[in-house]
PDB file of C-alpha atoms in Angstrom:
ATOM      1  CA  MET A  20     215.046 219.612 284.613  1.00  0.00           C
ATOM      2  CA  ASN A  21     215.517 222.841 286.636  1.00  0.00           C
ATOM      3  CA  ARG A  22     217.540 223.498 289.552  1.00  0.00           C
ATOM      4  CA  ALA A  23     214.313 224.050 291.775  1.00  0.00           C
ATOM      5  CA  ALA A  24     212.847 220.552 290.364  1.00  0.00           C
ATOM      6  CA  LEU A  25     216.284 218.898 291.022  1.00  0.00           C
ATOM      7  CA  ASP A  26     216.669 220.376 294.800  1.00  0.00           C
ATOM      8  CA  ALA A  27     213.375 219.097 295.266  1.00  0.00           C
ATOM      9  CA  ALA A  28     213.802 215.477 293.729  1.00  0.00           C
ATOM     10  CA  PHE A  29     217.151 215.193 296.043  1.00  0.00           C
ATOM     11  CA  ARG A  30     214.976 216.286 299.190  1.00  0.00           C
ATOM     12  CA  ALA A  31     212.269 214.016 298.520  1.00  0.00           C
ATOM     13  CA  THR A  32     215.032 211.102 298.717  1.00  0.00           C
ATOM     14  CA  SER A  33     215.994 208.868 301.781  1.00  0.00           C
ATOM     15  CA  TYR A  34     220.085 208.667 302.246  1.00  0.00           C
ATOM     16  CA  ARG A  35     220.371 205.364 303.729  1.00  0.00           C
ATOM     17  CA  VAL A  36     223.364 204.330 305.499  1.00  0.00           C
ATOM     18  CA  VAL A  37     223.997 200.569 306.534  1.00  0.00           C
ATOM     19  CA  THR A  38     225.979 200.232 309.872  1.00  0.00           C
ATOM     20  CA  SER A  39     226.547 197.849 312.366  1.00  0.00           C
ATOM     21  CA  LYS A  40     224.111 199.346 314.466  1.00  0.00           C
ATOM     22  CA  GLY A  41     221.392 199.117 311.985  1.00  0.00           C
ATOM     23  CA  ILE A  42     220.172 201.304 309.077  1.00  0.00           C
ATOM     24  CA  PHE A  43     220.154 205.245 309.210  1.00  0.00           C
ATOM     25  CA  ALA A  44     217.604 206.909 306.794  1.00  0.00           C
ATOM     26  CA  LEU A  45     219.045 210.339 306.359  1.00  0.00           C
ATOM     27  CA  ARG A  46     217.048 213.585 304.805  1.00  0.00           C
ATOM     28  CA  ILE A  47     218.424 216.645 303.523  1.00  0.00           C
ATOM     29  CA  GLY A  48     218.093 219.501 306.027  1.00  0.00           C
ATOM     30  CA  VAL A  49     216.865 217.205 309.074  1.00  0.00           C
ATOM     31  CA  ALA A  50     219.448 216.603 311.725  1.00  0.00           C
ATOM     32  CA  ASP A  51     219.963 212.946 312.772  1.00  0.00           C
ATOM     33  CA  ALA A  52     221.106 212.920 316.669  1.00  0.00           C
ATOM     34  CA  ALA A  53     221.251 208.863 316.650  1.00  0.00           C
ATOM     35  CA  PHE A  54     223.299 209.229 313.827  1.00  0.00           C
ATOM     36  CA  ASP A  55     225.708 211.613 315.232  1.00  0.00           C
ATOM     37  CA  ALA A  56     225.913 209.288 318.327  1.00  0.00           C
ATOM     38  CA  PHE A  57     226.620 206.485 316.031  1.00  0.00           C
ATOM     39  CA  LEU A  58     229.687 208.220 314.668  1.00  0.00           C
ATOM     40  CA  TYR A  59     231.062 209.635 317.549  1.00  0.00           C
ATOM     41  CA  ARG A  60     230.878 205.976 319.106  1.00  0.00           C
ATOM     42  CA  GLU A  61     231.724 203.546 316.534  1.00  0.00           C
ATOM     43  CA  VAL A  62     233.500 205.433 313.951  1.00  0.00           C
ATOM     44  CA  THR A  63     236.190 207.479 315.735  1.00  0.00           C
ATOM     45  CA  LEU A  64     237.799 204.521 316.560  1.00  0.00           C
ATOM     46  CA  GLY A  65     238.358 205.268 320.413  1.00  0.00           C
ATOM     47  CA  GLN A  66     239.037 208.753 320.012  1.00  0.00           C
ATOM     48  CA  SER A  67     237.144 211.422 322.373  1.00  0.00           C
ATOM     49  CA  LEU A  68     235.844 213.390 319.408  1.00  0.00           C
ATOM     50  CA  GLY A  69     232.617 213.506 321.097  1.00  0.00           C
ATOM     51  CA  SER A  70     234.129 215.569 324.190  1.00  0.00           C
ATOM     52  CA  THR A  71     236.381 217.434 322.510  1.00  0.00           C
ATOM     53  CA  GLY A  72     233.615 218.852 320.413  1.00  0.00           C
ATOM     54  CA  ARG A  73     235.562 218.006 317.113  1.00  0.00           C
ATOM     55  CA  ALA A  74     232.974 217.557 314.091  1.00  0.00           C
ATOM     56  CA  ILE A  75     233.258 214.329 312.127  1.00  0.00           C
ATOM     57  CA  HIS A  76     232.576 215.696 308.572  1.00  0.00           C
ATOM     58  CA  TRP A  77     231.015 213.060 305.966  1.00  0.00           C
ATOM     59  CA  GLY A  78     229.695 212.841 302.587  1.00  0.00           C
ATOM     60  CA  ILE A  79     227.279 210.416 300.578  1.00  0.00           C
ATOM     61  CA  VAL A  80     228.440 209.657 296.822  1.00  0.00           C
ATOM     62  CA  THR A  81     226.867 207.605 294.172  1.00  0.00           C
ATOM     63  CA  ALA A  82     227.942 206.695 290.602  1.00  0.00           C
ATOM     64  CA  TYR A  83     224.727 205.627 289.653  1.00  0.00           C
ATOM     65  CA  ASN A  84     222.458 207.793 286.925  1.00  0.00           C
ATOM     66  CA  PRO A  85     224.381 210.925 286.347  1.00  0.00           C
ATOM     67  CA  GLY A  86     221.659 213.013 286.090  1.00  0.00           C
ATOM     68  CA  VAL A  87     220.227 210.631 283.656  1.00  0.00           C
ATOM     69  CA  LEU A  88     218.998 207.124 283.771  1.00  0.00           C
ATOM     70  CA  LEU A  89     222.169 204.597 282.550  1.00  0.00           C
ATOM     71  CA  PRO A  90     221.498 200.822 281.938  1.00  0.00           C
ATOM     72  CA  THR A  91     222.122 198.500 285.065  1.00  0.00           C
ATOM     73  CA  GLU A  92     225.530 197.047 283.615  1.00  0.00           C
ATOM     74  CA  GLU A  93     226.995 200.952 282.919  1.00  0.00           C
ATOM     75  CA  ASN A  94     225.783 202.050 286.518  1.00  0.00           C
ATOM     76  CA  GLN A  95     227.386 198.736 288.127  1.00  0.00           C
ATOM     77  CA  LEU A  96     231.010 199.433 286.391  1.00  0.00           C
ATOM     78  CA  ARG A  97     230.570 202.933 287.001  1.00  0.00           C
ATOM     79  CA  GLN A  98     230.049 201.840 291.078  1.00  0.00           C
ATOM     80  CA  GLN A  99     232.788 199.576 290.999  1.00  0.00           C
ATOM     81  CA  ARG A 100     234.970 202.431 289.706  1.00  0.00           C
ATOM     82  CA  LEU A 101     233.868 204.534 292.530  1.00  0.00           C
ATOM     83  CA  HIS A 102     234.553 201.956 294.859  1.00  0.00           C
ATOM     84  CA  ASP A 103     238.064 201.510 293.676  1.00  0.00           C
ATOM     85  CA  ARG A 104     238.388 205.370 293.454  1.00  0.00           C
ATOM     86  CA  ILE A 105     237.525 205.187 297.219  1.00  0.00           C
ATOM     87  CA  ALA A 106     239.974 202.597 298.214  1.00  0.00           C
ATOM     88  CA  ALA A 107     242.835 204.053 296.241  1.00  0.00           C
ATOM     89  CA  ALA A 108     242.488 207.356 298.193  1.00  0.00           C
ATOM     90  CA  GLY A 109     242.154 205.203 301.399  1.00  0.00           C
ATOM     91  CA  TRP A 110     239.039 206.522 302.654  1.00  0.00           C
ATOM     92  CA  ARG A 111     236.820 205.040 304.990  1.00  0.00           C
ATOM     93  CA  PHE A 112     233.179 204.349 304.051  1.00  0.00           C
ATOM     94  CA  LEU A 113     229.895 202.678 304.787  1.00  0.00           C
ATOM     95  CA  ARG A 114     227.753 201.091 302.165  1.00  0.00           C
ATOM     96  CA  GLY A 115     224.298 202.692 301.918  1.00  0.00           C
ATOM     97  CA  CYS A 116     221.239 203.259 299.380  1.00  0.00           C
ATOM     98  CA  ASN A 117     219.492 206.426 297.940  1.00  0.00           C
ATOM     99  CA  LEU A 118     215.711 205.777 297.659  1.00  0.00           C
ATOM    100  CA  ALA A 119     213.737 208.340 296.021  1.00  0.00           C
ATOM    101  CA  ASP A 120     210.224 208.654 297.905  1.00  0.00           C
ATOM    102  CA  ASP A 121     207.944 208.359 294.853  1.00  0.00           C
ATOM    103  CA  ASP A 122     209.731 205.314 293.700  1.00  0.00           C
ATOM    104  CA  LEU A 123     210.096 206.729 289.792  1.00  0.00           C
ATOM    105  CA  TRP A 124     213.691 206.867 290.150  1.00  0.00           C
ATOM    106  CA  PRO A 125     215.631 203.583 291.094  1.00  0.00           C
ATOM    107  CA  ALA A 126     217.499 202.628 294.190  1.00  0.00           C
ATOM    108  CA  GLU A 127     220.884 203.818 293.797  1.00  0.00           C
ATOM    109  CA  PRO A 128     223.708 202.345 296.088  1.00  0.00           C
ATOM    110  CA  SER A 129     226.088 205.065 297.701  1.00  0.00           C
ATOM    111  CA  CYS A 130     228.817 205.462 299.937  1.00  0.00           C
ATOM    112  CA  LEU A 131     228.827 207.471 303.186  1.00  0.00           C
ATOM    113  CA  LEU A 132     232.462 208.541 302.867  1.00  0.00           C
ATOM    114  CA  LEU A 133     233.738 209.347 306.555  1.00  0.00           C
ATOM    115  CA  HIS A 134     236.639 211.849 307.436  1.00  0.00           C
ATOM    116  CA  VAL A 135     236.200 214.093 304.049  1.00  0.00           C
ATOM    117  CA  ASP A 136     235.881 217.467 303.238  1.00  0.00           C
ATOM    118  CA  GLU A 137     233.614 219.585 300.704  1.00  0.00           C
ATOM    119  CA  GLY A 138     236.309 220.070 298.471  1.00  0.00           C
ATOM    120  CA  GLN A 139     237.173 216.192 298.288  1.00  0.00           C
ATOM    121  CA  LEU A 140     233.603 215.310 298.107  1.00  0.00           C
ATOM    122  CA  ARG A 141     233.212 218.058 295.018  1.00  0.00           C
ATOM    123  CA  ILE A 142     236.236 216.754 292.959  1.00  0.00           C
ATOM    124  CA  LEU A 143     234.807 212.776 293.504  1.00  0.00           C
ATOM    125  CA  GLY A 144     230.993 213.936 292.538  1.00  0.00           C
ATOM    126  CA  ARG A 145     232.471 215.893 289.605  1.00  0.00           C
ATOM    127  CA  GLU A 146     234.639 212.786 288.398  1.00  0.00           C
ATOM    128  CA  PHE A 147     231.641 210.846 288.539  1.00  0.00           C
ATOM    129  CA  ASP A 148     229.440 213.327 286.287  1.00  0.00           C
ATOM    130  CA  GLN A 149     227.155 213.644 289.645  1.00  0.00           C
ATOM    131  CA  LEU A 150     224.902 217.136 290.040  1.00  0.00           C
ATOM    132  CA  ALA A 151     225.514 217.101 293.502  1.00  0.00           C
ATOM    133  CA  VAL A 152     226.315 214.987 296.510  1.00  0.00           C
ATOM    134  CA  VAL A 153     224.994 214.988 300.261  1.00  0.00           C
ATOM    135  CA  CYS A 154     227.602 216.239 302.880  1.00  0.00           C
ATOM    136  CA  GLY A 155     227.288 216.829 306.547  1.00  0.00           C
ATOM    137  CA  ARG A 156     229.062 217.080 309.848  1.00  0.00           C
ATOM    138  CA  THR A 157     228.108 215.792 313.516  1.00  0.00           C
ATOM    139  CA  GLY A 158     225.888 218.255 315.038  1.00  0.00           C
ATOM    140  CA  THR A 159     224.308 219.801 311.775  1.00  0.00           C
ATOM    141  CA  ALA A 160     221.940 218.617 308.991  1.00  0.00           C
ATOM    142  CA  PRO A 161     222.895 216.773 306.018  1.00  0.00           C
ATOM    143  CA  ARG A 162     222.859 219.396 302.829  1.00  0.00           C
ATOM    144  CA  LEU A 163     223.517 219.414 299.389  1.00  0.00           C
ATOM    145  CA  LEU A 164     226.557 220.025 297.762  1.00  0.00           C
ATOM    146  CA  TRP A 165     225.917 221.300 294.241  1.00  0.00           C
ATOM    147  CA  ILE A 166     228.937 219.977 291.742  1.00  0.00           C
TER     148      ILE A 166
END
């Protein structure tokens, strides 16, 4: 699949994040004010980041299907290694699921990492053989970060 087709496939996906306040369905290129408000209110642990204007950087990463479909058991092992890696790094995360609009690609469990920068996301994506990860910060639309 060429880069344009891959880009279209990533854009035709809903990046769902499960929170205590419900599920957010994020899309590449579409800002979500409610998600930003959630991050400011719930994730900052009482810090007044919203009033200071400091952005909360985040990223969505999966270890599933690195550009090719893998057997379920292999994907589950890869995802467990991702969880172990996140825990070892001490990153805060929320569980999610990437869902293709056309249902041709299976649902992929994912992790929304909080307070991470693009360099960290790129390293993690590369470590798990991903073609791209989703990144964002409050006040902007999610975007693809190609690995």
